[in-house]
Amino acid sequence: MKLCIIGTGYVGLVSGVCFSDLGNDVICVDKALKKIKKSDIVFICVGTPTKKNSNSADLSQVYAAAKEISKSIKKFKIIINKSTVPVTTGDEIEKIISKKVNKKFFSVVSNPEFLREGEAIRDFIYPDRVVVGSNDSKSQKILKSLYSPLISKGAKFLSTKRRAAELIKYASNAFLATKITFINEISNLCEKTGIDIEDISIGIGLDKRIGSRFLRAGPAYGGSCFPKDTKALVSTADKFKTNLSVVKSVIRSNDLRSDLLSKRVSLILNNKIKNKVVSFLGVTFKANTDDMRDSSSLKLIPFLSKKGAKIKYYDPTGSKKEFKKLKNVEFSNSIKESIKGSDIVIIHTEWNDFKSINFKKFSKNKKLIIYDMRNIYSPNKIKKLGFKYFGIQEASYLYLLLL
Ligand SMILES: NC(=O)c1ccc[n+]([C@@H]2O[C@H](COP(=O)([O-])OP(=O)(O)OC[C@H]3O[C@@H](n4cnc5c(N)ncnc54)[C@H](O)[C@@H]3O)[C@@H](O)[C@H]2O)c1
């Protein structure tokens, strides 16, 4: 089939490359929409960030793409929206295009994307499900045929109405964000009662109704999707006078999480942060991506910098423009360089690179403290090396807090 992908960011580029690999004729464009004339199917994969000074999704890129597409329809085209958008956005896209084009020449379909950054190609080729929301059966059939190579590899194909597909994406992300926030809150209780949160995660995750994924306690969730999508979902629900109280609490709890972890760093350092040398390992919101959007490091590092710490951060994806203007924050070229001479090592992101660090070799500081926000290390093993260790599961907080 002849496809055109509009927007070649994380989602658009991966979709374009994978559809091409599946034997389709693909054109990818980023802000040069004249090329779409020859395509039968046009994918909108542009960004839908949070609007400034509001919680709702900024749909200006989606609508701009729809306007551009409307200028290039000379024969029947299926316009597929892959961007994550609030329910009823497909209706709006249809309205925009129908200002220029008769409705019989196009169909607007919702086909949300569920890939994860860092696993994008595998997720695209082996998705759990392909959701296609369309109000006409012709487009459903064409889309089923487009995705048939993935369906034959085991992906479930779900056809729904257009609005349902839009909501499935938001509801999925809100549910996953809820799981993370839930286990993070339970870990707070574990710390005060001397319980290892890992036991709880395993204990509840073994229940098939719950499942073990997204139950690792750690920093606040971040990234390009969960923060903006939970907010946009609540905002859409407000518009339809529906109170999504669970999602609202998830957003509030997650916002508080970075403050909570900042306070814990203070407690661990006996409230003496000034002039402390902090080795900060991993600044992206998760491993295997360079994406900094809404990473909790964007709160933790400025907090430490403001309190007068000297921060040497290392990330396998290199230095970040977000920290360029902060006082006493510098990028280290290696884990070793970051740890050398530091008072505390904060492991923020679960990169494989951080899973077997030889702390003894890298640090001559006998009083080195390790704050492992991802529970990567065995507390006992680190303590045997003579270092102080704190993890998310580590009950020592209890004693710190009660002292
Ligand atoms: N990143 C993810 O992991 C992920 C996963 C699933 C869904 N999504 C959703 O997919 C959408 C895209 O996300 P992303 O992370 O790929 O965003 P991104 O910011 O990486 O990429 C968007 C691209 O669209 C381009 N663009 C904007 N307006 C355009 C226009 N008028 N014409 C052509 N190109 C235009 C931008 O230049 C940019 O390159 C969002 O709605 C997001 O929520 C993202």
PDB file of C-alpha atoms in Angstrom, residues 206-317:
ATOM      1  CA  LEU A 206       1.731 -13.131  40.959  1.00  0.00           C
ATOM      2  CA  ASP A 207      -2.034 -12.660  40.982  1.00  0.00           C
ATOM      3  CA  LYS A 208      -2.937 -13.016  37.313  1.00  0.00           C
ATOM      4  CA  ARG A 209      -5.725 -10.474  37.684  1.00  0.00           C
ATOM      5  CA  ILE A 210      -3.082  -7.882  38.670  1.00  0.00           C
ATOM      6  CA  GLY A 211       0.049  -8.911  36.757  1.00  0.00           C
ATOM      7  CA  SER A 212       3.633  -8.075  37.685  1.00  0.00           C
ATOM      8  CA  ARG A 213       4.399  -5.318  35.159  1.00  0.00           C
ATOM      9  CA  PHE A 214       4.541  -1.640  36.211  1.00  0.00           C
ATOM     10  CA  LEU A 215       4.812  -2.606  39.861  1.00  0.00           C
ATOM     11  CA  ARG A 216       8.400  -1.514  40.528  1.00  0.00           C
ATOM     12  CA  ALA A 217       8.569   1.256  43.078  1.00  0.00           C
ATOM     13  CA  GLY A 218      10.861   4.138  42.175  1.00  0.00           C
ATOM     14  CA  PRO A 219      10.872   7.815  41.246  1.00  0.00           C
ATOM     15  CA  ALA A 220       7.805   9.623  39.927  1.00  0.00           C
ATOM     16  CA  TYR A 221       6.686   8.450  36.495  1.00  0.00           C
ATOM     17  CA  GLY A 222       7.733  10.795  33.711  1.00  0.00           C
ATOM     18  CA  GLY A 223       8.311  10.691  29.987  1.00  0.00           C
ATOM     19  CA  SER A 224       6.544  11.964  26.941  1.00  0.00           C
ATOM     20  CA  CYS A 225       3.250  10.167  27.584  1.00  0.00           C
ATOM     21  CA  PHE A 226       1.991   9.421  31.113  1.00  0.00           C
ATOM     22  CA  PRO A 227       2.190  12.944  32.590  1.00  0.00           C
ATOM     23  CA  LYS A 228       0.573  14.686  29.630  1.00  0.00           C
ATOM     24  CA  ASP A 229      -1.952  11.934  28.897  1.00  0.00           C
ATOM     25  CA  THR A 230      -3.261  11.611  32.458  1.00  0.00           C
ATOM     26  CA  LYS A 231      -3.747  15.383  32.580  1.00  0.00           C
ATOM     27  CA  ALA A 232      -5.417  15.485  29.180  1.00  0.00           C
ATOM     28  CA  LEU A 233      -7.756  12.640  30.139  1.00  0.00           C
ATOM     29  CA  VAL A 234      -8.907  14.467  33.263  1.00  0.00           C
ATOM     30  CA  SER A 235      -9.314  17.650  31.274  1.00  0.00           C
ATOM     31  CA  THR A 236     -11.449  15.868  28.641  1.00  0.00           C
ATOM     32  CA  ALA A 237     -13.547  14.260  31.376  1.00  0.00           C
ATOM     33  CA  ASP A 238     -14.060  17.672  32.988  1.00  0.00           C
ATOM     34  CA  LYS A 239     -15.268  18.961  29.636  1.00  0.00           C
ATOM     35  CA  PHE A 240     -17.859  16.184  29.620  1.00  0.00           C
ATOM     36  CA  LYS A 241     -18.672  16.871  33.299  1.00  0.00           C
ATOM     37  CA  THR A 242     -17.266  13.537  34.482  1.00  0.00           C
ATOM     38  CA  ASN A 243     -15.143  13.347  37.607  1.00  0.00           C
ATOM     39  CA  LEU A 244     -12.163  11.002  37.137  1.00  0.00           C
ATOM     40  CA  SER A 245     -11.215  11.131  40.801  1.00  0.00           C
ATOM     41  CA  VAL A 246      -8.819   8.149  40.637  1.00  0.00           C
ATOM     42  CA  VAL A 247      -6.753   9.658  37.817  1.00  0.00           C
ATOM     43  CA  LYS A 248      -6.789  13.048  39.568  1.00  0.00           C
ATOM     44  CA  SER A 249      -5.285  11.467  42.710  1.00  0.00           C
ATOM     45  CA  VAL A 250      -2.686   9.657  40.611  1.00  0.00           C
ATOM     46  CA  ILE A 251      -1.544  12.962  39.106  1.00  0.00           C
ATOM     47  CA  ARG A 252      -1.418  14.616  42.535  1.00  0.00           C
ATOM     48  CA  SER A 253       0.448  11.712  44.126  1.00  0.00           C
ATOM     49  CA  ASN A 254       2.972  11.598  41.293  1.00  0.00           C
ATOM     50  CA  ASP A 255       3.565  15.351  41.538  1.00  0.00           C
ATOM     51  CA  LEU A 256       4.350  14.928  45.229  1.00  0.00           C
ATOM     52  CA  ARG A 257       6.687  11.992  44.637  1.00  0.00           C
ATOM     53  CA  SER A 258       9.660  14.044  43.455  1.00  0.00           C
ATOM     54  CA  ASP A 259       9.296  16.346  46.488  1.00  0.00           C
ATOM     55  CA  LEU A 260       9.194  13.285  48.709  1.00  0.00           C
ATOM     56  CA  LEU A 261      12.365  11.833  47.182  1.00  0.00           C
ATOM     57  CA  SER A 262      14.073  15.249  47.398  1.00  0.00           C
ATOM     58  CA  LYS A 263      13.235  15.337  51.101  1.00  0.00           C
ATOM     59  CA  ARG A 264      14.689  11.865  51.468  1.00  0.00           C
ATOM     60  CA  VAL A 265      17.961  12.957  49.952  1.00  0.00           C
ATOM     61  CA  SER A 266      17.995  15.783  52.523  1.00  0.00           C
ATOM     62  CA  LEU A 267      17.321  13.347  55.348  1.00  0.00           C
ATOM     63  CA  ILE A 268      20.000  10.943  54.160  1.00  0.00           C
ATOM     64  CA  LEU A 269      22.469  13.851  54.144  1.00  0.00           C
ATOM     65  CA  ASN A 270      21.289  15.061  57.583  1.00  0.00           C
ATOM     66  CA  ASN A 271      19.955  18.211  55.918  1.00  0.00           C
ATOM     67  CA  LYS A 272      23.517  19.204  55.056  1.00  0.00           C
ATOM     68  CA  ILE A 273      23.352  19.420  51.283  1.00  0.00           C
ATOM     69  CA  LYS A 274      25.507  22.527  50.816  1.00  0.00           C
ATOM     70  CA  ASN A 275      28.865  21.705  49.204  1.00  0.00           C
ATOM     71  CA  LYS A 276      28.094  17.986  49.107  1.00  0.00           C
ATOM     72  CA  VAL A 277      29.318  16.333  45.915  1.00  0.00           C
ATOM     73  CA  VAL A 278      26.496  14.360  44.330  1.00  0.00           C
ATOM     74  CA  SER A 279      27.036  11.765  41.613  1.00  0.00           C
ATOM     75  CA  PHE A 280      23.709  11.550  39.753  1.00  0.00           C
ATOM     76  CA  LEU A 281      23.456   8.471  37.529  1.00  0.00           C
ATOM     77  CA  GLY A 282      20.875   8.531  34.740  1.00  0.00           C
ATOM     78  CA  VAL A 283      18.750  11.583  34.024  1.00  0.00           C
ATOM     79  CA  THR A 284      16.270  10.328  31.405  1.00  0.00           C
ATOM     80  CA  PHE A 285      12.846   9.222  32.642  1.00  0.00           C
ATOM     81  CA  LYS A 286      13.674   5.585  31.950  1.00  0.00           C
ATOM     82  CA  ALA A 287      16.479   3.514  30.452  1.00  0.00           C
ATOM     83  CA  ASN A 288      17.195   3.075  26.736  1.00  0.00           C
ATOM     84  CA  THR A 289      15.913   6.467  25.612  1.00  0.00           C
ATOM     85  CA  ASP A 290      17.362   9.970  25.416  1.00  0.00           C
ATOM     86  CA  ASP A 291      13.942  11.462  26.168  1.00  0.00           C
ATOM     87  CA  MET A 292      14.046  14.014  28.992  1.00  0.00           C
ATOM     88  CA  ARG A 293      10.388  15.038  28.799  1.00  0.00           C
ATOM     89  CA  ASP A 294       8.938  15.239  32.326  1.00  0.00           C
ATOM     90  CA  SER A 295      11.781  13.189  33.824  1.00  0.00           C
ATOM     91  CA  SER A 296      11.847  13.438  37.624  1.00  0.00           C
ATOM     92  CA  SER A 297      15.543  14.399  37.367  1.00  0.00           C
ATOM     93  CA  LEU A 298      14.261  17.783  36.163  1.00  0.00           C
ATOM     94  CA  LYS A 299      12.978  18.339  39.698  1.00  0.00           C
ATOM     95  CA  LEU A 300      15.618  16.494  41.710  1.00  0.00           C
ATOM     96  CA  ILE A 301      18.732  18.066  40.155  1.00  0.00           C
ATOM     97  CA  PRO A 302      17.490  21.700  40.400  1.00  0.00           C
ATOM     98  CA  PHE A 303      16.499  21.008  44.017  1.00  0.00           C
ATOM     99  CA  LEU A 304      20.013  19.829  44.876  1.00  0.00           C
ATOM    100  CA  SER A 305      21.619  22.649  42.922  1.00  0.00           C
ATOM    101  CA  LYS A 306      19.500  25.234  44.738  1.00  0.00           C
ATOM    102  CA  LYS A 307      20.541  23.764  48.085  1.00  0.00           C
ATOM    103  CA  GLY A 308      24.199  24.254  47.158  1.00  0.00           C
ATOM    104  CA  ALA A 309      25.256  20.734  46.181  1.00  0.00           C
ATOM    105  CA  LYS A 310      27.823  20.142  43.459  1.00  0.00           C
ATOM    106  CA  ILE A 311      26.263  17.720  40.991  1.00  0.00           C
ATOM    107  CA  LYS A 312      28.199  15.567  38.569  1.00  0.00           C
ATOM    108  CA  TYR A 313      25.673  13.723  36.434  1.00  0.00           C
ATOM    109  CA  TYR A 314      26.270  10.952  33.965  1.00  0.00           C
ATOM    110  CA  ASP A 315      23.837   9.550  31.410  1.00  0.00           C
ATOM    111  CA  PRO A 316      24.669   7.081  28.617  1.00  0.00           C
ATOM    112  CA  THR A 317      22.846   9.402  26.177  1.00  0.00           C
TER     113      THR A 317
END
